[in-house]
Short mmCIF file of C-alpha atoms in Angstrom, two decimals:
data_model
loop_
_atom_site.label_atom_id
_atom_site.label_comp_id
_atom_site.label_asym_id
_atom_site.label_seq_id
_atom_site.Cartn_x
_atom_site.Cartn_y
_atom_site.Cartn_z
CA PRO H 9 64.68 -31.89 102.13
CA TYR H 10 65.78 -28.53 103.43
CA ILE H 11 67.55 -27.73 100.20
CA HIS H 12 64.59 -28.99 98.17
CA THR H 13 62.20 -26.93 100.24
CA SER H 14 64.41 -23.89 99.86
CA VAL H 15 64.51 -24.30 96.12
CA CYS H 16 60.74 -24.66 96.00
CA VAL H 17 60.28 -21.64 98.19
CA PHE H 18 62.79 -19.74 96.10
CA LEU H 19 61.12 -20.72 92.84
CA SER H 20 57.74 -19.92 94.29
CA LYS H 21 58.94 -16.48 95.24
CA GLN H 22 60.46 -15.99 91.82
CA MET H 23 57.25 -16.97 90.07
CA THR H 24 55.24 -14.76 92.40
CA VAL H 25 57.49 -11.82 91.63
CA LEU H 26 57.38 -12.64 87.94
CA PHE H 27 53.58 -12.79 87.82
CA LEU H 28 53.38 -9.62 89.86
CA PHE H 29 55.72 -7.86 87.46
CA MET H 30 53.82 -9.13 84.44
CA SER H 31 50.49 -8.05 85.91
CA CYS H 32 51.93 -4.63 86.63
CA PHE H 33 53.26 -4.44 83.10
CA ALA H 34 49.85 -5.38 81.70
CA SER H 35 48.19 -2.80 83.90
CA THR H 36 50.60 -0.15 82.70
CA LEU H 37 49.99 -1.19 79.11
CA LEU H 38 46.22 -0.92 79.47
CA GLN H 39 46.45 2.41 81.24
CA SER H 40 48.75 3.76 78.58
CA PHE H 41 46.48 2.52 75.79
CA THR H 42 43.41 4.00 77.43
CA ARG H 43 44.97 7.38 77.97
CA TRP H 44 46.70 7.72 74.63
CA SER H 45 43.63 6.63 72.72
CA ALA H 46 41.84 9.69 74.03
CA ARG H 47 42.00 13.00 72.22
CA ARG H 48 45.14 15.03 72.74
CA THR H 49 44.66 18.01 75.00
CA LYS H 50 46.86 20.79 76.29
CA ARG H 51 46.24 19.93 79.92
CA SER H 52 48.95 17.95 81.72
CA LEU H 53 48.41 14.21 82.07
CA THR H 54 49.55 12.33 85.16
CA TYR H 55 50.47 8.67 84.98
CA THR H 56 50.65 6.19 87.85
CA TYR H 57 52.99 3.29 87.19
CA PRO H 58 52.81 0.32 89.58
CA GLN H 59 56.16 -0.71 91.05
CA PHE H 60 57.62 -3.16 93.57
CA SER H 61 61.02 -3.89 95.10
CA CYS H 62 62.95 -7.14 95.24
CA PRO H 63 66.56 -8.27 95.72
CA LYS H 64 68.98 -7.49 92.92
CA MET H 65 69.58 -11.12 91.95
CA GLN H 66 65.86 -11.82 91.65
CA ALA H 67 65.42 -8.71 89.55
CA LYS H 68 68.13 -9.84 87.13
CA LEU H 69 66.50 -13.24 86.75
CA CYS H 70 63.12 -11.60 86.09
CA VAL H 71 64.61 -9.28 83.49
CA ARG H 72 66.34 -12.16 81.67
CA PHE H 73 63.17 -14.21 81.70
CA LEU H 74 61.05 -11.32 80.44
CA GLN H 75 63.51 -10.63 77.63
CA LEU H 76 62.91 -14.15 76.35
CA ILE H 77 59.11 -14.23 76.46
CA LEU H 78 57.97 -10.63 76.11
CA GLY H 79 57.89 -8.21 73.23
CA VAL H 80 56.51 -4.76 72.62
CA GLN H 81 53.98 -4.06 69.89
CA LEU H 82 51.95 -0.98 69.08
CA TYR H 83 48.27 -1.48 68.37
CA SER H 84 46.41 1.07 66.28
CA PRO H 85 42.96 -0.18 65.24
CA ASP H 86 41.52 1.06 61.98
CA ARG H 87 38.58 3.38 62.02
CA PRO H 88 35.49 2.52 59.95
CA VAL H 89 35.23 4.29 56.62
CA VAL H 90 31.74 5.56 57.45
CA ASP H 91 30.48 5.63 61.01
CA THR H 92 26.77 5.57 61.74
CA ALA H 93 27.20 8.67 63.90
CA GLU H 94 28.03 10.73 60.82
CA VAL H 95 24.94 9.43 59.02
CA PHE H 96 22.64 10.31 61.92
CA LEU H 97 24.32 13.68 62.38
CA TRP H 98 23.77 14.47 58.70
CA LEU H 99 20.10 13.50 59.04
CA MET H 100 19.76 15.65 62.15
CA ALA H 101 21.30 18.71 60.49
CA VAL H 102 19.28 18.44 57.28
CA GLY H 103 16.09 17.62 59.17
CA THR H 104 16.57 20.64 61.42
CA VAL H 105 16.93 22.93 58.40
CA LEU H 106 13.82 21.45 56.76
CA CYS H 107 11.67 21.79 59.87
CA ALA H 108 12.88 25.32 60.60
CA SER H 109 12.29 26.39 56.98
CA TYR H 110 8.78 25.01 56.98
CA TRP H 111 7.94 26.76 60.25
CA SER H 112 9.39 30.04 59.00
CA ALA H 113 7.38 29.90 55.76
CA TRP H 114 4.22 28.85 57.57
CA SER H 115 4.55 31.75 60.03
CA ALA H 116 5.08 34.20 57.16
CA ARG H 117 2.01 32.90 55.33
CA GLU H 118 -0.10 33.11 58.49
CA ALA H 119 1.01 36.72 58.96
CA VAL H 120 0.08 37.59 55.37
CA THR H 121 -3.31 35.89 55.72
CA GLU H 122 -4.04 37.79 58.92
CA GLN H 123 -3.01 41.05 57.28
CA GLU H 124 -5.30 40.43 54.31
CA LYS H 125 -8.21 39.77 56.67
CA LEU H 126 -7.59 43.07 58.41
CA LEU H 127 -7.33 44.92 55.10
CA LYS H 128 -10.57 43.36 53.93
CA ASP H 129 -12.38 44.68 57.01
CA GLY H 130 -11.64 48.33 56.17
CA HIS H 131 -9.10 50.81 54.88
CA GLU H 132 -8.69 52.48 58.28
CA VAL H 133 -7.26 49.24 59.63
CA SER H 134 -4.93 48.99 56.66
CA LEU H 135 -3.25 52.25 57.56
CA THR H 136 -2.05 50.79 60.84
CA VAL H 137 -1.07 47.46 59.36
CA GLU H 138 0.61 48.72 56.20
CA GLY H 139 4.38 48.72 56.61
CA GLY H 140 4.28 46.77 59.84
CA GLY H 141 6.02 43.40 59.92
CA SER H 142 5.23 40.30 61.88
CA SER H 143 5.63 40.72 65.60
CA GLY H 144 8.81 39.24 67.01
CA ILE H 145 10.49 38.86 63.60
CA VAL H 146 13.96 40.32 63.05
CA ASP H 147 15.13 41.04 59.48
CA ILE H 148 18.90 41.29 59.23
CA ASN H 149 20.57 43.70 56.80
CA VAL H 150 23.91 43.90 55.02
CA ILE H 151 25.64 45.77 57.86
CA SER H 152 24.58 43.26 60.50
CA ALA H 153 25.60 40.41 58.20
CA MET H 154 29.08 41.91 57.81
CA MET H 155 29.35 42.54 61.54
CA PHE H 156 28.90 38.83 62.04
CA VAL H 157 32.56 38.21 61.23
CA VAL H 158 33.79 40.76 63.77
CA VAL H 159 31.50 39.70 66.60
CA ALA H 160 31.95 35.98 65.99
CA SER H 161 35.74 36.33 65.78
CA CYS H 162 35.91 38.29 69.04
CA PHE H 163 33.73 35.72 70.76
CA LEU H 164 35.85 32.85 69.42
CA ILE H 165 39.09 34.45 70.65
CA MET H 166 37.49 35.00 74.05
CA LEU H 167 36.54 31.33 74.16
CA TYR H 168 40.06 30.32 73.17
CA LYS H 169 41.82 32.52 75.72
CA LEU H 170 39.43 32.04 78.63
CA MET H 171 38.70 28.37 78.09
CA SER H 172 38.58 26.81 81.55
CA ALA H 173 36.22 24.93 83.81
CA TRP H 174 34.46 28.04 85.12
CA PHE H 175 34.06 29.48 81.63
CA ILE H 176 32.52 26.24 80.40
CA ASP H 177 30.05 26.47 83.29
CA LEU H 178 29.17 29.98 82.16
CA LEU H 179 28.57 28.73 78.61
CA VAL H 180 26.42 25.93 79.99
CA VAL H 181 24.23 28.48 81.80
CA ILE H 182 23.89 30.58 78.64
CA PHE H 183 23.10 27.50 76.58
CA CYS H 184 20.47 26.37 79.08
CA ILE H 185 18.74 29.76 78.93
CA GLY H 186 18.64 29.66 75.13
CA GLY H 187 17.66 25.99 75.13
CA VAL H 188 14.77 26.58 77.53
CA GLU H 189 13.48 29.42 75.37
CA GLY H 190 13.81 27.37 72.18
CA LEU H 191 12.26 24.22 73.62
CA GLN H 192 9.40 26.20 75.13
CA THR H 193 8.69 27.98 71.84
CA CYS H 194 8.68 24.73 69.87
CA LEU H 195 6.48 22.86 72.37
CA VAL H 196 3.97 25.71 72.61
CA ALA H 197 3.75 25.91 68.81
CA ILE H 198 3.12 22.17 68.57
CA LEU H 199 0.72 21.81 71.51
CA SER H 200 -1.32 24.89 70.58
CA ARG H 201 -2.88 22.81 67.78
CA TRP H 202 -4.61 20.62 70.37
CA PHE H 203 -4.92 23.00 73.35
CA THR H 204 -6.34 26.04 71.60
CA SER H 205 -8.13 27.42 74.65
CA ALA H 206 -5.02 27.27 76.83
CA ALA H 207 -2.95 28.85 74.06
CA GLY H 208 -5.45 31.68 73.60
CA SER H 209 -5.93 32.51 77.29
CA PHE H 210 -3.40 34.87 78.83
CA VAL H 211 -2.43 36.01 82.29
CA LYS H 212 -0.21 38.90 83.31
CA VAL H 213 3.03 37.90 85.02
CA PRO H 214 5.32 40.50 86.63
CA PHE H 215 8.43 41.29 84.56
CA PHE H 216 7.18 39.05 81.71
CA GLY H 217 3.88 40.60 80.67
CA ALA H 218 1.01 38.59 79.21
CA ILE H 219 1.77 34.86 79.03
CA SER H 220 -0.56 32.13 77.84
CA TYR H 221 -1.63 29.35 80.17
CA LEU H 222 -0.06 26.84 77.80
CA THR H 223 3.30 28.59 78.07
CA MET H 224 3.07 28.58 81.86
CA ALA H 225 2.32 24.86 81.81
CA VAL H 226 5.21 24.02 79.47
CA SER H 227 7.88 26.28 80.99
CA PRO H 228 8.55 24.24 84.19
CA PHE H 229 9.16 21.11 82.14
CA CYS H 230 11.63 22.95 79.90
CA VAL H 231 13.49 24.42 82.87
CA VAL H 232 13.75 21.05 84.65
CA PHE H 233 14.87 19.38 81.42
CA ALA H 234 17.70 21.89 80.91
CA VAL H 235 18.78 21.81 84.56
CA LEU H 236 18.96 18.02 84.59
CA TRP H 237 21.10 18.08 81.47
CA ALA H 238 23.43 20.66 83.03
CA ILE H 239 23.86 18.52 86.15
CA TYR H 240 24.34 15.19 84.38
CA ARG H 241 25.90 16.46 81.15
CA GLN H 242 28.98 14.24 81.53
CA PHE H 243 26.94 11.06 81.68
CA PRO H 244 27.13 8.74 78.63
CA TYR H 245 23.66 9.53 77.25
CA ALA H 246 23.56 13.25 78.10
CA TRP H 247 24.27 14.06 74.44
CA ILE H 248 20.63 13.24 73.62
CA ALA H 249 19.32 16.04 75.83
CA GLN H 250 21.99 18.41 74.51
CA ASP H 251 20.95 17.71 70.92
CA ILE H 252 17.27 18.24 71.77
CA LEU H 253 17.99 21.62 73.35
CA GLY H 254 20.29 22.58 70.49
CA ILE H 255 17.85 21.65 67.74
CA ALA H 256 15.02 23.51 69.47
CA LEU H 257 17.23 26.59 69.79
CA ILE H 258 18.27 26.50 66.11
CA VAL H 259 14.70 26.04 64.88
CA THR H 260 13.50 28.96 67.01
CA VAL H 261 16.28 31.28 65.82
CA ILE H 262 15.59 30.48 62.15
CA GLN H 263 11.91 31.18 62.74
CA ILE H 264 12.63 34.56 64.39
CA VAL H 265 15.63 35.85 62.40
CA ARG H 266 15.02 36.21 58.67
CA VAL H 267 17.04 36.98 55.58
CA PRO H 268 14.96 39.49 53.53
CA ASN H 269 16.65 38.85 50.16
CA LEU H 270 19.43 36.93 48.49
CA LYS H 271 21.79 39.91 48.69
CA VAL H 272 21.82 39.83 52.49
CA GLY H 273 22.01 36.04 52.46
CA SER H 274 25.01 36.11 50.13
CA VAL H 275 26.84 38.64 52.30
CA LEU H 276 26.09 36.61 55.43
CA LEU H 277 27.22 33.27 54.02
CA SER H 278 30.27 34.79 52.30
CA CYS H 279 31.43 36.32 55.58
CA ALA H 280 30.78 33.04 57.36
CA PHE H 281 32.70 31.23 54.60
CA LEU H 282 35.80 33.38 55.16
CA TYR H 283 35.38 33.20 58.94
CA ASP H 284 35.29 29.41 58.95
CA ILE H 285 38.33 29.02 56.69
CA PHE H 286 40.40 31.54 58.63
CA TRP H 287 39.81 30.11 62.10
CA VAL H 288 40.21 26.48 61.02
CA PHE H 289 43.21 26.74 58.68
CA VAL H 290 44.87 30.17 58.78
CA SER H 291 44.81 30.49 62.57
CA LYS H 292 47.35 27.66 62.84
CA SER H 293 50.10 30.00 61.66
CA LEU H 294 49.16 32.62 64.26
CA PHE H 295 48.28 30.53 67.31
CA HIS H 296 50.27 27.34 66.51
CA GLU H 297 47.01 25.37 66.43
CA SER H 298 43.56 25.62 64.91
CA VAL H 299 41.57 27.92 67.18
CA MET H 300 38.22 26.61 65.96
CA ILE H 301 39.17 22.98 66.56
CA ALA H 302 40.71 23.74 69.97
CA VAL H 303 37.53 25.48 71.11
CA ALA H 304 35.31 22.73 69.71
CA ARG H 305 37.37 20.08 71.56
CA GLY H 306 37.18 22.02 74.81
CA ASP H 307 40.92 22.03 75.51
CA ASN H 308 42.04 22.88 79.06
CA THR H 309 38.74 21.58 80.41
CA ASP H 310 37.29 18.26 81.47
CA GLU H 311 34.40 18.66 79.03
CA ASP H 312 33.93 17.15 75.57
CA GLY H 313 33.78 20.53 73.88
CA VAL H 314 31.57 23.58 74.22
CA PRO H 315 27.80 22.95 74.46
CA MET H 316 27.00 24.99 71.31
CA LEU H 317 27.13 21.99 68.99
CA LEU H 318 25.29 18.82 68.08
CA LYS H 319 27.11 15.59 68.75
CA ILE H 320 26.62 11.84 68.48
CA PRO H 321 29.05 9.23 69.88
CA ARG H 322 30.96 7.16 67.34
CA MET H 323 29.58 3.83 68.47
CA PHE H 324 31.46 1.61 66.02
CA ASP H 325 34.78 3.46 66.18
CA PRO H 326 37.34 1.64 68.39
CA TRP H 327 38.90 5.01 69.20
CA GLY H 328 35.61 6.36 70.52
CA GLY H 329 34.86 10.07 70.62
CA TYR H 330 32.03 12.09 69.09
CA SER H 331 31.01 13.29 65.66
CA ILE H 332 30.12 16.96 66.05
CA ILE H 333 28.73 19.85 64.04
CA GLY H 334 28.56 23.45 65.19
CA PHE H 335 25.36 25.44 65.41
CA GLY H 336 26.64 27.91 62.79
CA ASP H 337 26.98 25.17 60.18
CA ILE H 338 23.23 24.57 60.47
CA LEU H 339 21.87 27.96 61.46
CA LEU H 340 23.51 30.24 58.87
CA PRO H 341 22.76 28.15 55.75
CA GLY H 342 19.35 27.41 57.26
CA LEU H 343 18.48 31.11 57.15
CA VAL H 344 19.02 31.14 53.37
CA VAL H 345 17.15 27.86 52.83
CA ALA H 346 14.23 29.24 54.87
CA PHE H 347 14.27 32.37 52.69
CA ALA H 348 13.98 30.16 49.61
CA MET H 349 10.94 28.41 51.04
CA ARG H 350 9.23 31.69 51.96
CA TYR H 351 9.89 32.90 48.41
CA ASP H 352 8.29 29.77 46.96
CA TRP H 353 5.21 30.03 49.17
CA ALA H 354 4.79 33.73 48.41
CA GLY H 355 4.92 33.01 44.66
CA LYS H 356 2.83 29.82 45.03
CA LYS H 357 5.52 27.84 43.25
CA SER H 358 5.49 24.10 43.06
CA LEU H 359 8.22 22.12 44.75
CA ARG H 360 10.05 21.39 41.52
CA CYS H 361 9.68 24.87 40.03
CA GLY H 362 10.66 26.62 43.24
CA TYR H 363 13.96 27.18 45.01
CA PHE H 364 13.52 25.44 48.35
CA LEU H 365 13.95 21.87 47.12
CA TRP H 366 17.15 22.69 45.26
CA SER H 367 18.67 24.85 48.00
CA ALA H 368 17.92 22.21 50.64
CA SER H 369 19.43 19.53 48.40
CA ALA H 370 22.48 21.72 47.87
CA TYR H 371 22.89 22.13 51.63
CA GLY H 372 22.65 18.38 52.16
CA THR H 373 25.15 17.74 49.37
CA GLY H 374 27.61 20.27 50.76
CA LEU H 375 27.38 18.74 54.23
CA LEU H 376 27.84 15.27 52.75
CA ILE H 377 30.99 16.37 50.95
CA THR H 378 32.21 17.81 54.25
CA TYR H 379 32.08 14.36 55.82
CA VAL H 380 33.78 12.84 52.78
CA ALA H 381 36.61 15.36 53.12
CA LEU H 382 36.76 14.68 56.85
CA ASN H 383 37.35 10.98 56.23
CA LEU H 384 39.84 11.63 53.43
CA MET H 385 41.80 13.95 55.73
CA ASP H 386 42.05 11.19 58.36
CA GLY H 387 39.69 12.85 60.81
CA HIS H 388 41.28 16.31 60.79
CA GLY H 389 38.67 19.02 61.39
CA GLN H 390 37.15 20.57 58.29
CA PRO H 391 35.30 23.89 57.96
CA ALA H 392 31.84 22.75 56.92
CA LEU H 393 30.93 26.11 55.40
CA LEU H 394 33.83 25.72 52.98
CA TYR H 395 31.70 23.15 51.14
CA ILE H 396 28.16 24.19 52.12
CA VAL H 397 28.28 27.86 51.08
CA PRO H 398 29.36 27.36 47.42
CA PHE H 399 26.72 24.69 46.89
CA THR H 400 23.88 26.63 48.53
CA LEU H 401 24.57 30.07 47.06
CA GLY H 402 25.67 28.70 43.70
CA THR H 403 22.46 26.72 43.33
CA LEU H 404 20.19 29.67 44.19
CA MET H 405 22.04 32.13 41.95
CA SER H 406 22.28 29.81 38.96
CA LEU H 407 18.59 28.87 39.16
CA GLY H 408 17.55 32.50 39.59
CA TRP H 409 19.63 33.58 36.61
CA LYS H 410 18.30 30.74 34.46
CA ARG H 411 14.67 31.56 35.32
CA GLY H 412 15.11 35.31 35.00
CA GLU H 413 14.24 35.93 38.65
CA LEU H 414 17.68 36.73 39.99
CA ARG H 415 16.90 40.44 40.31
CA ASN H 416 13.81 39.75 42.40
CA LEU H 417 15.72 37.28 44.54
CA TRP H 418 18.66 39.64 44.99
CA PHE H 419 16.87 42.91 45.78
CA LYS H 420 13.18 42.38 46.55
CA GLY H 421 13.21 38.95 48.10
CA GLU H 422 9.71 38.21 46.85
CA PRO H 423 8.27 37.23 43.45
CA GLU H 424 6.30 39.50 41.16
CA ARG H 425 2.64 39.23 42.08
CA VAL H 426 -0.54 41.30 42.15
CA CYS H 427 -1.21 42.89 45.50
CA THR H 428 -4.45 41.29 46.65
CA HIS H 429 -5.42 44.02 49.10
CA GLN H 430 -5.53 46.78 46.47
CA GLY H 431 -9.01 45.63 45.57
CA TYR H 432 -10.07 45.95 49.18
CA LEU H 433 -8.71 49.49 49.35
CA GLN H 434 -10.49 50.47 46.13
CA MET H 435 -13.74 49.04 47.48
CA ALA H 436 -13.34 51.06 50.67
CA LYS H 437 -12.93 54.37 48.74
CA PRO H 438 -16.01 56.09 47.22
CA PRO H 439 -16.10 56.34 43.40
CA PRO H 440 -14.91 59.71 42.05
CA ALA H 441 -18.14 60.31 40.07
CA ALA H 442 -20.33 59.69 43.10
CA ALA H 443 -18.25 62.06 45.19
CA ALA H 444 -18.62 64.84 42.56
CA HIS H 445 -22.38 64.29 42.30
CA ASP H 446 -22.78 64.68 46.08
CA ASP H 447 -20.99 68.02 45.93
#
């Protein structure tokens, strides 16, 4: 009985040790799978391997037993050919460009209508209005378009070299400020349709000047919204708030900053085209990795990239992660698409005979081809402007050349039309014969 009990106790101990070892092995396997399935970063990874001690003879028996029943296999699940995140991200990008273009054209038409009303009232008013643009609108020129490459490159290098937790926090603060301004501008523009009295009543605020009551009512909500996102930005659904702030910011910028003609738009997109290719592909030979992709991933930080991008989680991808698109891939082509829509509205062109429909379709096609190339390249980052710029500019230039309007598009930025306020000016002036008779 003693020997039998000893054997049972011994076997029980062996099985306990064996199960403990197997459970530790499984735990190590799961930890390794979880960590290695994440994106590769430059920061050091620490691993904790469970371990235990036992007599040498028991260890040998466990090793022999494990060699008989265990094997090692590597598991690499296949990614879906098309993830729903890419579809929704494409819809978000194209929808943002469409909404921003419509708002930009509507604002330009409202400014022209207001100017014509002032000119109709009298020629003395026209002298103050003539030559003045819409308030708050910034028209970029060729020099500023070319400076984009220099400024953007310097900023990207700064992001790459200074990328750390504190620098990400600084970017979050900057993004929140821009997001609050963009969200406030969009909400005020939408709500002013229903709350006309609040939008038209102003109060003077120190350091800010005259602010409408509607703006004062909306601003606290925008600030709280951005602050809550900044605090809880690492939560699973924080990407929704980030995308809302980002879209509002992009729409506001496209409404404020304008491309006056196709010449400036071509210079801007051409510079952005070279910028994107250089920092995605060529920078690998200089920095041993793609600077653009490293910054977008947020290497050396605990964040999922910089906040200046739209992102949607890949819900049906076993590897997880996010599908992302930078603000520049939406904002810069969006400026040219918005110019096309303003041109169509100024010339009272139909949707088919204008340029907006075709330029917007070209942008969507270029972005679609970007995602196709991304999947063909097994998920390696692609410069979106490499595909978007040729489609967008090529479509506008070819249509303008075919219709004989390329010169107007390139230099003037507006179609040939009769100036409607000349009649008002002629009506305000006395006839020459009547003036001579009075003398």
